[in-house]
């Protein structure tokens, strides 16, 4: 697969860009920068990597860690899309057989 959408927010952004790209561009031009800013003061003693690397964990962590998750249902379904499709077809066939038998018995 050439592209893999990881997480529902990424999928929403991709579909919105497909459906209404100009409107989305206009919205982001007006709100994109300011929506990523905060009114909280910057900690003057925080480490930064402008001139040298920062010691410790290089992962992306911050004040949104409590809202983040380690899993994605969208990624799970994408990785198993073949098996899920086969299961959905099988469930539909079984349902059609059962429904057909029930309706066949009632009509007699």
Short mmCIF file of C-alpha atoms in Angstrom, two decimals:
data_model
loop_
_atom_site.label_atom_id
_atom_site.label_comp_id
_atom_site.label_asym_id
_atom_site.label_seq_id
_atom_site.Cartn_x
_atom_site.Cartn_y
_atom_site.Cartn_z
CA UNK A 1 0.00 0.00 0.00
CA UNK A 2 1.51 3.37 -0.94
CA UNK A 3 -0.11 5.28 1.93
CA UNK A 4 -1.06 4.34 5.44
CA UNK A 5 -3.28 6.63 7.49
CA UNK A 6 -2.37 6.29 11.16
CA UNK A 7 -5.10 7.48 13.47
CA UNK A 8 -8.50 9.02 12.95
CA UNK A 9 -7.32 12.67 13.02
CA UNK A 10 -5.01 12.00 10.07
CA UNK A 11 -7.80 10.28 8.18
CA UNK A 12 -10.19 13.18 8.84
CA UNK A 13 -7.63 15.67 7.52
CA UNK A 14 -6.98 13.62 4.38
CA UNK A 15 -10.69 13.22 3.58
CA UNK A 16 -11.40 16.90 4.27
CA UNK A 17 -8.59 17.84 1.89
CA UNK A 18 -10.08 15.56 -0.79
CA UNK A 19 -13.60 16.93 -0.40
CA UNK A 20 -12.95 20.66 0.04
CA UNK A 21 -9.26 21.50 -0.41
CA UNK A 22 -9.63 25.24 -1.06
CA UNK A 23 -11.87 25.79 1.94
CA UNK A 24 -9.49 23.81 4.14
CA UNK A 25 -6.51 25.81 2.84
CA UNK A 26 -8.32 29.08 3.55
CA UNK A 27 -9.21 27.92 7.07
CA UNK A 28 -5.63 26.83 7.82
CA UNK A 29 -4.22 30.07 6.39
CA UNK A 30 -6.34 32.04 8.85
CA UNK A 31 -6.12 29.76 11.91
CA UNK A 32 -3.27 27.28 11.44
CA UNK A 33 -0.44 29.24 13.06
CA UNK A 34 -2.39 30.78 15.92
CA UNK A 35 -4.09 27.48 16.79
CA UNK A 36 -0.65 25.98 17.51
CA UNK A 37 0.36 28.76 19.87
CA UNK A 38 -0.29 28.98 23.59
CA UNK A 39 -0.72 31.84 25.98
CA UNK A 40 1.32 30.01 28.63
CA UNK A 41 4.72 31.58 29.27
CA UNK A 42 7.76 29.70 28.03
CA UNK A 43 10.00 28.16 30.65
CA UNK A 44 13.32 30.01 30.27
CA UNK A 45 15.21 27.05 31.78
CA UNK A 46 13.84 24.36 29.47
CA UNK A 47 16.45 22.45 27.48
CA UNK A 48 16.62 23.01 23.74
CA UNK A 49 18.60 21.51 20.90
CA UNK A 50 19.41 24.63 18.91
CA UNK A 51 23.19 24.40 19.33
CA UNK A 52 23.71 20.96 20.88
CA UNK A 53 21.68 17.81 21.50
CA UNK A 54 19.56 17.46 24.61
CA UNK A 55 20.30 14.66 27.07
CA UNK A 56 17.65 12.05 27.75
CA UNK A 57 14.65 10.64 25.91
CA UNK A 58 14.36 11.95 22.36
CA UNK A 59 10.70 10.92 22.02
CA UNK A 60 7.92 13.41 21.57
CA UNK A 61 6.52 14.06 25.02
CA UNK A 62 4.82 17.02 26.56
CA UNK A 63 1.66 18.25 28.16
CA UNK A 64 -0.53 16.19 25.81
CA UNK A 65 0.84 12.83 26.99
CA UNK A 66 -2.26 12.24 29.11
CA UNK A 67 -4.47 12.51 25.99
CA UNK A 68 -2.32 10.29 23.79
CA UNK A 69 -2.78 6.57 23.27
CA UNK A 70 -0.43 3.74 22.39
CA UNK A 71 -2.86 2.13 19.97
CA UNK A 72 -5.00 3.14 17.03
CA UNK A 73 -8.16 1.32 16.02
CA UNK A 74 -7.81 2.68 12.49
CA UNK A 75 -4.26 1.31 12.20
CA UNK A 76 -5.37 -2.04 13.67
CA UNK A 77 -8.17 -2.31 11.08
CA UNK A 78 -5.87 -1.24 8.24
CA UNK A 79 -3.29 -3.86 9.12
CA UNK A 80 -6.00 -6.55 9.15
CA UNK A 81 -8.20 -5.30 6.31
CA UNK A 82 -7.95 -8.53 4.30
CA UNK A 83 -9.04 -10.72 7.20
CA UNK A 84 -11.75 -8.25 8.17
CA UNK A 85 -13.12 -8.24 4.60
CA UNK A 86 -13.18 -12.04 4.50
CA UNK A 87 -14.91 -12.11 7.89
CA UNK A 88 -17.50 -9.56 6.75
CA UNK A 89 -18.23 -11.57 3.57
CA UNK A 90 -18.49 -14.79 5.57
CA UNK A 91 -20.81 -13.17 8.11
CA UNK A 92 -22.98 -11.80 5.29
CA UNK A 93 -23.21 -15.21 3.62
CA UNK A 94 -24.08 -16.94 6.90
CA UNK A 95 -26.66 -14.26 7.65
CA UNK A 96 -28.17 -14.64 4.18
CA UNK A 97 -28.36 -18.42 4.59
CA UNK A 98 -29.97 -18.18 8.03
CA UNK A 99 -32.38 -15.44 6.94
CA UNK A 100 -33.25 -17.44 3.81
CA UNK A 101 -33.97 -20.57 5.84
CA UNK A 102 -36.08 -18.66 8.35
CA UNK A 103 -38.11 -16.99 5.62
CA UNK A 104 -38.38 -20.28 3.72
CA UNK A 105 -39.81 -22.04 6.75
CA UNK A 106 -42.34 -19.27 7.41
CA UNK A 107 -43.74 -19.28 3.90
CA UNK A 108 -44.74 -22.98 4.08
#
